[in-house]
Amino acid sequence: MPLICFSISDFMADYSKEEIKRIEEKWRNEWAKRGIYKVEEVQSKPKYYVLDMFPYPSGAGLHVGHPLGYIASDVIARFKRLKGYNVLHPMGFDAFGLPAEQYAIEHGVHPAASTRANIENFKSQLGKIGFCYDWSREVQTCDPHYYKWTQWIFLQIFDSWFNRKNKKAERITTLTWIFENEGNAEHPVPNSKFEIQNFTAAEWKTFTQKQRQEILMQYRLAYLAYTDVNWCEALGTVLANDEVINGVSYRGGFPVVKRQMQQWNLRITEYADRLLKGLDEIDFSDSMKEIQRNWIGKSVGCELDFSLSHGEAKIRVFTTRPDTIFGVDFMVLAPEHELVKQITTSSQAGEVEKYLNYVAGRSEIDRMAEVKKITGAFTGAYAVNPFNGKKIPVWISEYVLAGYGTGAIMAVPCGDERDHKFAKHFNISVTNIIGSHYTGTEANPTKEATLENSGFLNGMVMHKAIDVAIDEIEKKGIGKRQVNYKMRDAGWSRQRYWGEPFPVVYRDDMPYPMNETELPLTLPDTDNFKSSGNGEGPLANLKDWIHFSDNAKRDSNTMPTHAGAAWYFLRYMDPHNTKEFASKEKLNYWNQVDVYIGGSEHAVAHLLYSRLWTKILHDLGYLNFDEPFKKLINQGKITGDSRFVYRVRGTNTFVSYGIKDQHETDALRTDVNIVNGLELDTEAFKKWKPDFANAEFILEEDGKYICGSAIEKMSKSYFNVVNPDDIIDKYGADTLRLYEMFLGPLEASKPWSTSGIDGVYKFLRRFWNLYHDANGNFIVSNEEPTRDELKALHRLIKKVEYDVEHYSFNTSVSEFMICANELSSLKCNKRLILEPLAITLAAYAPHIADELWQKLGHEDCILNATFPALNEELLKENAFEYPISINGKVRAKMNFALDMPKADMEKLVLASEAVQKWSDGKPPKKVIIVPGKIVNIVV
RNA sequence: GCGCAUGUGGCGUAAUUGGUAGCCGUGCCAGACUUAGGAUCUGGUGCCGAAAGGCGUGGGGGUUCGAGUCCCUCCAUGCGCACCA
């Protein structure tokens, strides 16, 4: 008996922790040294563009949830390269943004410095996972070399207008030409509230420079306007609609109020229809498309004017249901509607005043919270139904929104639930135009009813009457067909420091673009990041910078973080170009992103803005495609799996989960990293926090301390964050990569649990052992493989190809395991199997694959090999074991040649013992034989 | 409330065209080896039942020789929108 025992790994090149570390570091260095991830445009090769949503480099670093999508895209990129594609797979950083600025205010660290440090940290973490990014193409949105072009694109948008005739962006010069020659008759002002609505060519020529600029501003795709914005006092900034959730800020949850401010806006509403139509030709998930459609919120109907019984004023409403015109029992204006004061009768003035005060005193949050509450006031005025002359009372109510449609509605209580509730609440009588479809107690929004009490529409089915009604309305000249969108123009100014400055100068209060040669307008340095207090951002404090000349000033706002992200996928194609944002040649070559992987939280903002910028650049002739992302995959969130300990109240004693009910306890979260499965490492717990140094434990009968658990979001404050660095340290990057893919379908959300990772690690060791003997010697033979061995290999090849094309990575991992299990039990160590086998694994576990590839005698990296060709012949079977089912239940199995005639099979099956037994000797009613699948006998 | 997605063993999941439900992994059980070990190997493991057999993919119904898969309906969970006329 030896006195000292060695583990087997001490003697040989086992796939041990030390060996893994050695192999993985070696190959990461080797890849960098050889520069194998650098790609160039090669016209003769087919391209493939695999993109990750670039991260915001937060101070917290990566947790195991972040790499999920990156690993999937890395597998795709490597696989496509092995298949002969020229693959663009870049990475960069969305480096402007609010958190760095908040951090600067709180800790006095310049955003540039903290951002730089965070990026370093991210890159080091990403580097350990073995991604095949071409880092020479890295972009950082806060880099002046990058944001020069963000500013440049902004100026192109500023210099554009949307021609509704051909539904395309065009240069402002085409618009001025039109104005000079024909006035604006053919191209009405998009903003119907602007004081000048119509002008002739002659009038245009009489306008002053400033007037002309003001008019052009109404058309520009990037324009300045006083708009109702979401002002967040606590953050000292304006927020976009998508940054406001239920009346509070998305970040921080601070109250948000409406406020008028002069802001840059993008006229995204002009593109609403194209953004909607574009969804039909791109491959996004249904829910993603649905979210975008919802956000755009297209509704088709008509605008229609109602005269009042007294006075000249007309109330214009928008309705999608003009077919219900004879069911209008009252009208409702938004409280903010401009006609309210004008039409209110003196007898109702008090009541209306009271209601307006009530509305004014309500915050956005109140309104959101009490959606169901019915409130309103009668103005005393009556409108007249243009078709039957009926007098209809005009009310005001919060439930009509000033910002949508015309801010006024015709209320049809028998067909609209809200109108019905309002009518009942205020005792307004309800006209029934849909007969038995209306019960009197509840509105019925059907479009299928046959109309009654409806004049010229009587007897028509409602959905058919819609067009007839609009035609009649247009014929009478009281309204027209109209499309409305929920989506508003995008606010593009932020009262913030850490963003792109607007590349414009103001003269006489009008903005003028800077010359291209003056770009970038760099962000001035400062150490004061607090807002200047008057609704302007920190840049307003820098008086010399703002008032850089006597008669010109700069904009104190910066662009939102969406700006840099709206086009970064284009810059990757030509990241060092100093003359253009990217050369036409390269843009044409790399073209659309073939696969884009990222989180679903960017559904509306980022994805809509990048689609918009792509469409504008396309219209202006810079791109030959107008959708940026051909396919989008949203990886699921990885949630945390928290662990709880139970402290007996008022003591420092902790009781195990199974017996905690015998005590009065408080549940405390503990660090998941000191818990193995559910068992707490009590010594580590004592060291974890000083408070627990003297903790005592009441253990289970088996002497273990068992924790409680809960699935919740992965967050530092829950102590449930798992850092990929720790997993790599313990198991290696290949195991991490495989395990994250093995967890389940990419798009599904799933909790992170480390149990199960051993299975993946064991697989890799078994895989390694196919190439090595029990002593760790490399023992690949040159023998001819058997048919079974070839079959195992080719089944894997087929599966991996299918799975990557279908983004089903978990199933590939399981197939790798099946194949390795099979080859192990066949004791296969043959080069003709193991060489292609290494290539199939290379996309998933690149380090081990390259090591084995080298041991197989190759000088070049495995990524430059060719993915093995599938030989379907090897997978063909000549016989099949048929399940024999009787009345749908499998009762026996019988082996038949696949080419056996059905009649012969039927004879043999019917004669079989099992069939005799189960059919009770009765003759079969029907025999179904599906070759290669099943035999079913009906008795 | 409306829209979209999802529901399969103790757990993560698989089933590509409607054709043997539960592959792969984990966990658990038993065994081997052993320095009693968070190692390795072997076997078992959907549920009920001693077995024969029966039941089984959120519930109910339908189409079909045959349904996890298609249709209807209900329920649960997640996400999105939320007075949008």
PDB file of N, CA, C and O in Angstrom, chain A residues 367-393:
ATOM      1  N   ARG A 367     -54.069  60.155 -12.683  1.00  0.00           N
ATOM      2  CA  ARG A 367     -54.873  59.828 -13.855  1.00  0.00           C
ATOM      3  C   ARG A 367     -54.702  58.370 -14.246  1.00  0.00           C
ATOM      4  O   ARG A 367     -55.660  57.686 -14.569  1.00  0.00           O
ATOM      5  N   MET A 368     -53.462  57.931 -14.211  1.00  0.00           N
ATOM      6  CA  MET A 368     -53.171  56.549 -14.578  1.00  0.00           C
ATOM      7  C   MET A 368     -53.821  55.582 -13.597  1.00  0.00           C
ATOM      8  O   MET A 368     -54.322  54.539 -13.979  1.00  0.00           O
ATOM      9  N   ALA A 369     -53.755  55.975 -12.329  1.00  0.00           N
ATOM     10  CA  ALA A 369     -54.213  55.062 -11.281  1.00  0.00           C
ATOM     11  C   ALA A 369     -55.724  54.909 -11.282  1.00  0.00           C
ATOM     12  O   ALA A 369     -56.252  53.884 -10.898  1.00  0.00           O
ATOM     13  N   GLU A 370     -56.438  55.970 -11.701  1.00  0.00           N
ATOM     14  CA  GLU A 370     -57.894  55.935 -11.583  1.00  0.00           C
ATOM     15  C   GLU A 370     -58.559  55.965 -12.950  1.00  0.00           C
ATOM     16  O   GLU A 370     -59.454  56.760 -13.208  1.00  0.00           O
ATOM     17  N   VAL A 371     -58.104  55.073 -13.774  1.00  0.00           N
ATOM     18  CA  VAL A 371     -58.603  55.034 -15.135  1.00  0.00           C
ATOM     19  C   VAL A 371     -60.113  54.799 -15.192  1.00  0.00           C
ATOM     20  O   VAL A 371     -60.808  55.310 -16.049  1.00  0.00           O
ATOM     21  N   LYS A 372     -60.605  54.028 -14.245  1.00  0.00           N
ATOM     22  CA  LYS A 372     -62.011  53.626 -14.298  1.00  0.00           C
ATOM     23  C   LYS A 372     -62.986  54.678 -13.784  1.00  0.00           C
ATOM     24  O   LYS A 372     -64.183  54.587 -13.994  1.00  0.00           O
ATOM     25  N   LYS A 373     -62.456  55.672 -13.096  1.00  0.00           N
ATOM     26  CA  LYS A 373     -63.319  56.673 -12.492  1.00  0.00           C
ATOM     27  C   LYS A 373     -63.972  57.531 -13.582  1.00  0.00           C
ATOM     28  O   LYS A 373     -63.293  58.034 -14.475  1.00  0.00           O
ATOM     29  N   ILE A 374     -65.287  57.705 -13.492  1.00  0.00           N
ATOM     30  CA  ILE A 374     -65.989  58.468 -14.521  1.00  0.00           C
ATOM     31  C   ILE A 374     -66.214  59.892 -14.033  1.00  0.00           C
ATOM     32  O   ILE A 374     -66.872  60.117 -13.018  1.00  0.00           O
ATOM     33  N   THR A 375     -65.648  60.847 -14.763  1.00  0.00           N
ATOM     34  CA  THR A 375     -65.806  62.250 -14.395  1.00  0.00           C
ATOM     35  C   THR A 375     -66.085  63.040 -15.659  1.00  0.00           C
ATOM     36  O   THR A 375     -65.792  62.593 -16.758  1.00  0.00           O
ATOM     37  N   GLY A 376     -66.647  64.236 -15.496  1.00  0.00           N
ATOM     38  CA  GLY A 376     -66.893  65.061 -16.664  1.00  0.00           C
ATOM     39  C   GLY A 376     -67.796  66.233 -16.307  1.00  0.00           C
ATOM     40  O   GLY A 376     -68.281  66.337 -15.174  1.00  0.00           O
ATOM     41  N   ALA A 377     -67.993  67.139 -17.286  1.00  0.00           N
ATOM     42  CA  ALA A 377     -68.886  68.274 -17.065  1.00  0.00           C
ATOM     43  C   ALA A 377     -69.554  68.648 -18.391  1.00  0.00           C
ATOM     44  O   ALA A 377     -68.949  68.510 -19.450  1.00  0.00           O
ATOM     45  N   PHE A 378     -70.776  69.097 -18.299  1.00  0.00           N
ATOM     46  CA  PHE A 378     -71.535  69.512 -19.479  1.00  0.00           C
ATOM     47  C   PHE A 378     -71.211  70.971 -19.788  1.00  0.00           C
ATOM     48  O   PHE A 378     -71.188  71.807 -18.885  1.00  0.00           O
ATOM     49  N   THR A 379     -70.932  71.261 -21.074  1.00  0.00           N
ATOM     50  CA  THR A 379     -70.560  72.637 -21.431  1.00  0.00           C
ATOM     51  C   THR A 379     -71.772  73.522 -21.658  1.00  0.00           C
ATOM     52  O   THR A 379     -71.642  74.743 -21.741  1.00  0.00           O
ATOM     53  N   GLY A 380     -72.934  72.909 -21.804  1.00  0.00           N
ATOM     54  CA  GLY A 380     -74.131  73.688 -22.131  1.00  0.00           C
ATOM     55  C   GLY A 380     -74.353  73.821 -23.628  1.00  0.00           C
ATOM     56  O   GLY A 380     -75.425  74.185 -24.084  1.00  0.00           O
ATOM     57  N   ALA A 381     -73.304  73.499 -24.417  1.00  0.00           N
ATOM     58  CA  ALA A 381     -73.411  73.638 -25.868  1.00  0.00           C
ATOM     59  C   ALA A 381     -73.974  72.360 -26.492  1.00  0.00           C
ATOM     60  O   ALA A 381     -73.879  71.288 -25.912  1.00  0.00           O
ATOM     61  N   TYR A 382     -74.576  72.549 -27.665  1.00  0.00           N
ATOM     62  CA  TYR A 382     -75.080  71.396 -28.416  1.00  0.00           C
ATOM     63  C   TYR A 382     -74.493  71.390 -29.817  1.00  0.00           C
ATOM     64  O   TYR A 382     -74.398  72.433 -30.462  1.00  0.00           O
ATOM     65  N   ALA A 383     -74.105  70.212 -30.247  1.00  0.00           N
ATOM     66  CA  ALA A 383     -73.677  70.052 -31.636  1.00  0.00           C
ATOM     67  C   ALA A 383     -74.855  69.499 -32.425  1.00  0.00           C
ATOM     68  O   ALA A 383     -75.856  69.080 -31.849  1.00  0.00           O
ATOM     69  N   VAL A 384     -74.701  69.517 -33.728  1.00  0.00           N
ATOM     70  CA  VAL A 384     -75.791  69.031 -34.577  1.00  0.00           C
ATOM     71  C   VAL A 384     -75.290  67.874 -35.416  1.00  0.00           C
ATOM     72  O   VAL A 384     -74.254  67.981 -36.079  1.00  0.00           O
ATOM     73  N   ASN A 385     -76.015  66.763 -35.369  1.00  0.00           N
ATOM     74  CA  ASN A 385     -75.640  65.621 -36.191  1.00  0.00           C
ATOM     75  C   ASN A 385     -75.855  65.985 -37.647  1.00  0.00           C
ATOM     76  O   ASN A 385     -76.967  66.328 -38.050  1.00  0.00           O
ATOM     77  N   PRO A 386     -74.789  65.934 -38.455  1.00  0.00           N
ATOM     78  CA  PRO A 386     -74.914  66.426 -39.839  1.00  0.00           C
ATOM     79  C   PRO A 386     -75.860  65.585 -40.685  1.00  0.00           C
ATOM     80  O   PRO A 386     -76.260  66.003 -41.759  1.00  0.00           O
ATOM     81  N   PHE A 387     -76.219  64.396 -40.224  1.00  0.00           N
ATOM     82  CA  PHE A 387     -77.066  63.534 -41.058  1.00  0.00           C
ATOM     83  C   PHE A 387     -78.535  63.557 -40.682  1.00  0.00           C
ATOM     84  O   PHE A 387     -79.389  63.311 -41.510  1.00  0.00           O
ATOM     85  N   ASN A 388     -78.845  63.804 -39.410  1.00  0.00           N
ATOM     86  CA  ASN A 388     -80.268  63.829 -39.063  1.00  0.00           C
ATOM     87  C   ASN A 388     -80.658  65.072 -38.273  1.00  0.00           C
ATOM     88  O   ASN A 388     -81.775  65.175 -37.778  1.00  0.00           O
ATOM     89  N   GLY A 389     -79.680  65.991 -38.110  1.00  0.00           N
ATOM     90  CA  GLY A 389     -80.006  67.263 -37.469  1.00  0.00           C
ATOM     91  C   GLY A 389     -80.255  67.166 -35.970  1.00  0.00           C
ATOM     92  O   GLY A 389     -80.641  68.146 -35.336  1.00  0.00           O
ATOM     93  N   LYS A 390     -80.042  66.010 -35.410  1.00  0.00           N
ATOM     94  CA  LYS A 390     -80.301  65.838 -33.977  1.00  0.00           C
ATOM     95  C   LYS A 390     -79.337  66.688 -33.142  1.00  0.00           C
ATOM     96  O   LYS A 390     -78.159  66.803 -33.472  1.00  0.00           O
ATOM     97  N   LYS A 391     -79.875  67.298 -32.086  1.00  0.00           N
ATOM     98  CA  LYS A 391     -79.036  68.108 -31.186  1.00  0.00           C
ATOM     99  C   LYS A 391     -78.345  67.191 -30.180  1.00  0.00           C
ATOM    100  O   LYS A 391     -78.996  66.390 -29.505  1.00  0.00           O
ATOM    101  N   ILE A 392     -77.019  67.328 -30.097  1.00  0.00           N
ATOM    102  CA  ILE A 392     -76.294  66.448 -29.166  1.00  0.00           C
ATOM    103  C   ILE A 392     -75.451  67.266 -28.194  1.00  0.00           C
ATOM    104  O   ILE A 392     -74.710  68.164 -28.597  1.00  0.00           O
ATOM    105  N   PRO A 393     -75.617  66.984 -26.903  1.00  0.00           N
ATOM    106  CA  PRO A 393     -74.910  67.750 -25.871  1.00  0.00           C
ATOM    107  C   PRO A 393     -73.400  67.557 -25.972  1.00  0.00           C
ATOM    108  O   PRO A 393     -72.935  66.466 -26.283  1.00  0.00           O
TER     109      PRO A 393
END
